[in-house]
Coordinates of C-alpha atoms in Angstrom, one line a residue:
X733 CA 141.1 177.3 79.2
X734 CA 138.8 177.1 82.1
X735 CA 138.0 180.8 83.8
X736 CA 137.4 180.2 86.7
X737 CA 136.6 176.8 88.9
X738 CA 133.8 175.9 91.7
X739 CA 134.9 173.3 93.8
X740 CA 132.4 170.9 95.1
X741 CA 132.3 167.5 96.4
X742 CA 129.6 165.1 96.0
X743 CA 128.5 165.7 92.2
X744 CA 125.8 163.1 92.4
X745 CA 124.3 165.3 95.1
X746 CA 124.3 168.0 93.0
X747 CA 127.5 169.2 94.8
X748 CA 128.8 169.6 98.5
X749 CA 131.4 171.3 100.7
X750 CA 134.6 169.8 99.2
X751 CA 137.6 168.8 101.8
X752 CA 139.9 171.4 102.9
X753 CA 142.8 169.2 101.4
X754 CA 141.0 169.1 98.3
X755 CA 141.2 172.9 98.1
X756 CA 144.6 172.9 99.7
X757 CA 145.9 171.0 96.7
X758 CA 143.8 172.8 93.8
X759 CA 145.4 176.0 95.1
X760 CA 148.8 174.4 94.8
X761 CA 147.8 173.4 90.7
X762 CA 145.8 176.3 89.0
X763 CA 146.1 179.7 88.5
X764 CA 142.4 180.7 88.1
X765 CA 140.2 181.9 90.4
X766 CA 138.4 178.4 92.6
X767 CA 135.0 179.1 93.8
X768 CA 134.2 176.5 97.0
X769 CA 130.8 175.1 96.9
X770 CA 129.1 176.0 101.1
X771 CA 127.1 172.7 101.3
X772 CA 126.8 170.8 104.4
X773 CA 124.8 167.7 102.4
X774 CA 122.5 167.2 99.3
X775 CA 118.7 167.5 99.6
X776 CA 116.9 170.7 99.8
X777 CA 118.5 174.1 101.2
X778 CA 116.2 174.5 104.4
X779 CA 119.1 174.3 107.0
X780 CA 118.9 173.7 110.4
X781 CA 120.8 175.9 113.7
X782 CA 123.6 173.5 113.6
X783 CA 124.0 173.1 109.9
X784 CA 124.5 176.8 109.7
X785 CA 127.4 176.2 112.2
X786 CA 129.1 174.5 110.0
X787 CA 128.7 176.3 106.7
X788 CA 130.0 179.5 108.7
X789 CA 133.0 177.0 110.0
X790 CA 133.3 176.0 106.4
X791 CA 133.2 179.4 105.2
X792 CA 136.4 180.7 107.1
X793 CA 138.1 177.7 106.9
X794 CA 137.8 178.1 102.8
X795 CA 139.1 181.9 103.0
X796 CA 141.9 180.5 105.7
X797 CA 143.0 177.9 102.7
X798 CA 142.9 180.3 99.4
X799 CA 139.6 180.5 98.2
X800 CA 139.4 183.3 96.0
X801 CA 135.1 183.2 96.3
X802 CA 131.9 181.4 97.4
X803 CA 129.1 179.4 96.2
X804 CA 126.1 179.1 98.5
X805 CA 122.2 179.4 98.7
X806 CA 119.7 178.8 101.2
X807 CA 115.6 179.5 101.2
X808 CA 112.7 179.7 103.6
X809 CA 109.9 176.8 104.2
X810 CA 108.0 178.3 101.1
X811 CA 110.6 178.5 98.8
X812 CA 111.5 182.1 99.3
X813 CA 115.4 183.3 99.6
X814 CA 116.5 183.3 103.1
X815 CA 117.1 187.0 103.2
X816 CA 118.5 186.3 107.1
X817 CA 120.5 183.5 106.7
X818 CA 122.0 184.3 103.4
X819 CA 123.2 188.4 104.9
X820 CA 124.4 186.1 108.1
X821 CA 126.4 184.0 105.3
X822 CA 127.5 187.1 103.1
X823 CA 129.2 188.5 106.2
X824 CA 131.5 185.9 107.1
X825 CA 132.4 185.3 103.3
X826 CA 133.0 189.3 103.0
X827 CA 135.2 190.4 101.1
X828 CA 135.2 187.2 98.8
X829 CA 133.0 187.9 96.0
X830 CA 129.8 185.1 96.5
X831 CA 127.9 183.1 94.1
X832 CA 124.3 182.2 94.7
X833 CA 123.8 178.2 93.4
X834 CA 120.9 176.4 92.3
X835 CA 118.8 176.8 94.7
X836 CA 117.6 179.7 93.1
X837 CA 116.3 177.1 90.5
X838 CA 114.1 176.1 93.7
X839 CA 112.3 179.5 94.4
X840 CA 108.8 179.6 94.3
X841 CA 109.0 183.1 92.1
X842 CA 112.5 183.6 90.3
X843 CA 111.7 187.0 89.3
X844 CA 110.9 188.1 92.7
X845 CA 113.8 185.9 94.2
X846 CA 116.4 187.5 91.9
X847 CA 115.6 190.6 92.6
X848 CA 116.4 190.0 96.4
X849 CA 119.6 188.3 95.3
X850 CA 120.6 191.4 93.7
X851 CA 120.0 193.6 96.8
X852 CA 121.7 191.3 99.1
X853 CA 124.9 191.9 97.4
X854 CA 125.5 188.2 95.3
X855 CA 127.9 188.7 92.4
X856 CA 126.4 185.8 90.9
X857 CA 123.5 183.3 89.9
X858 CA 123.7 180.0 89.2
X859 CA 120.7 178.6 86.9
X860 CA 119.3 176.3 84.6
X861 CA 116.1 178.4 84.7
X862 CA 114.2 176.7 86.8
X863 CA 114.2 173.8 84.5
X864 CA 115.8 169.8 83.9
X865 CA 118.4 171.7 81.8
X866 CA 119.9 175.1 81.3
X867 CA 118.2 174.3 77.4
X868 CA 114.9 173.9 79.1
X869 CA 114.9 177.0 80.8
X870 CA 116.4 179.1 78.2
X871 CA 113.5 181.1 77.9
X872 CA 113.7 182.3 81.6
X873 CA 117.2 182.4 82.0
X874 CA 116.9 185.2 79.1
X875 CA 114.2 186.7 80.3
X876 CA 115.8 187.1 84.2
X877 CA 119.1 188.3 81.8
X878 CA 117.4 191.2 80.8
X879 CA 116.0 191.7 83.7
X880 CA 119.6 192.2 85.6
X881 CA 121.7 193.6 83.1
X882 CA 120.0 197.4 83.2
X883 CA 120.0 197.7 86.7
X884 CA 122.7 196.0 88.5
X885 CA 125.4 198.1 86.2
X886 CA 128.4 197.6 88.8
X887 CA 127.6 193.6 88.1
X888 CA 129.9 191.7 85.4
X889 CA 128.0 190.4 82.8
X890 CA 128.5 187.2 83.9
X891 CA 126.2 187.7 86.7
X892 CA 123.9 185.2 85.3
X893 CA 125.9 182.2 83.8
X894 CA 123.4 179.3 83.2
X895 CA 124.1 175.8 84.1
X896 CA 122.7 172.5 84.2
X897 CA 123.1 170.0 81.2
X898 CA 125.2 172.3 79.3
X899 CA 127.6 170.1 76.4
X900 CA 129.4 170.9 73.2
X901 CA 125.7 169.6 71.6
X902 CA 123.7 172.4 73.2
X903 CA 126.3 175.2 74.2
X904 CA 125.8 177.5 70.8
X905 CA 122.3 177.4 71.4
X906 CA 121.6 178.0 74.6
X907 CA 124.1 181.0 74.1
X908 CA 122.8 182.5 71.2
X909 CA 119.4 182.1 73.1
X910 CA 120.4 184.2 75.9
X911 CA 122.5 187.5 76.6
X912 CA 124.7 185.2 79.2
X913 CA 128.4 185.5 78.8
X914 CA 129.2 183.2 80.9
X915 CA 128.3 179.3 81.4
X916 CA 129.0 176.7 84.1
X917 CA 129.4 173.0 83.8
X918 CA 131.2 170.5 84.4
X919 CA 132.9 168.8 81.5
X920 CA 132.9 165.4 82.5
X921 CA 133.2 162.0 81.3
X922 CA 134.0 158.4 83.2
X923 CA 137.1 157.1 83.2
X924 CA 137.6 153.3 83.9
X925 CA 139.2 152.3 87.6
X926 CA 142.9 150.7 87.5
X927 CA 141.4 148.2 89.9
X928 CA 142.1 144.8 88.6
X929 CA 140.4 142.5 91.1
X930 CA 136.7 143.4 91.3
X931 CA 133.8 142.3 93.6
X932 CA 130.5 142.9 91.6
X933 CA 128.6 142.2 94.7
X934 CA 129.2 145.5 96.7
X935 CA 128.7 148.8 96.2
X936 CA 129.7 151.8 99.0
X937 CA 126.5 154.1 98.4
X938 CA 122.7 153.7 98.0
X939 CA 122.0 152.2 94.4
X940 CA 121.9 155.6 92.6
X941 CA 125.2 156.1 93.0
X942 CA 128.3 155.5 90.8
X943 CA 129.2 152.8 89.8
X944 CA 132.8 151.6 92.0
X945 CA 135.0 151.2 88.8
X946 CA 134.3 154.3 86.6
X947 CA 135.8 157.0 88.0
X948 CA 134.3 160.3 86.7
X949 CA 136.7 163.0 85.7
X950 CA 137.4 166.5 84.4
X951 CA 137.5 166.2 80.7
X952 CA 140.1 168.7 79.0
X953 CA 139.2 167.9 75.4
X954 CA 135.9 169.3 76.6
X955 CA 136.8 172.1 78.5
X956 CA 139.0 173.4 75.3
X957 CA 135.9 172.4 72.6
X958 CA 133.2 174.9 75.1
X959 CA 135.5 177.0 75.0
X960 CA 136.0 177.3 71.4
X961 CA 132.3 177.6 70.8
X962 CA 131.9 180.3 73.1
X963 CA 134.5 182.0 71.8
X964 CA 132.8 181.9 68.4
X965 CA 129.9 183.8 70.2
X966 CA 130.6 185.8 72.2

């Protein structure tokens, strides 16, 4: 029941560029539209000469394999959108329609910074209001809601879909809070590995990472419960 899918790797980074195969073989399996996640690594989103190499590399290899749209976001030093990089971005994604990620939920002002998004031509923001949790930062997320919906007319109204901690707990609320018609998450929920023999003693990332015998999936009993409750709203 999902509408629509943004393809990341590296959820424990808070999402990266996902492997061309990856997208390859998603394309092969669904029939709604898959956003890629432009993300060269985790950490902040002041990127370097060569790192914007490779998100424009990434970028047309995406389009080359079926991506029906974007997800990217960079800012400056001071935590203002980088109007240059991000028009540099937009015109090699062009004519995929591009999502701006949480990064926004990094800018030093959000009402300035969404402003600028709008005039640079995003379809799309991606926020937990500046907070922990989409919850948290209901109160923003409405109030940057209103402030798009008036004057960005040729916009869907899912121009603003919050994100960030959303479950079948919090969903109702946090739409009834705002004038979003559209959330993101992910849905998830650990699955144990089939491995049988298990060594305890290693682990193949730093020690926040997952743990190497719970596999984390896509949950479709949740997917189809969201879905039910936003149906109920909106």
């Amino acid at each position: 029941g999902a509408g629509r899918i943004e393809l990341c790797a590296g959820l424990v980074e808070g999402g990266t560029t996902p492997s061309m195969g990856l997208l390859q073989v998603v394309k092969q399996c669904v029939r709604v539209p898959v956003f890629v996640m432009i993300r060269p690594r985790g950490g902040d989103f002041l990127y370097s000469d060569r790192e914007v190499e490779v998100m424009k590399a990434d970028i047309r290899l995406a389009k080359l394999h079926g991506a029906d749209g974007l997800v990217f976001g960079a800012l400056t030093e001071d935590g203002r959108i980088d109007t240059e990089l991000c028009t540099a971005l937009l015109a090699v994604c062009r004519p995929l329609p591009v999502t701006f990620h949480r990064a926004f939920d990094m800018v030093h002002d959000p009402v300035v910074a969404l402003e600028t998004l709008i005039s640079l031509g995003f379809e799309r923001v991606l926020t937990s209001g500046c907070d922990s949790s989409a919850l948290e930062g209901l109160s923003l997320i409405k109030r940057l809601a209103e402030q798009v919906m008036p004057s960005v007319l040729y916009v869907t109204q899912g121009f603003f879909p919050p994100g960030g901690g959303i479950t079948e707990r919090n969903l109702q609320r946090i739409l009834e809070g705002s004038t979003a018609s559209e959330f993101h998450c992910s849905a998830r929920s650990a699955r144990d590995s089939g491995m049988k023999f298990r060594n305890p003693n290693v682990a193949m990332g730093a020690s926040f990472s997952a743990p190497e015998y719970s596999v984390k999936v896509a949950d479709v009993a949740k997917v189809r419960t969201l879905n039910a409750i936003a149906k109920n709203i909106l």
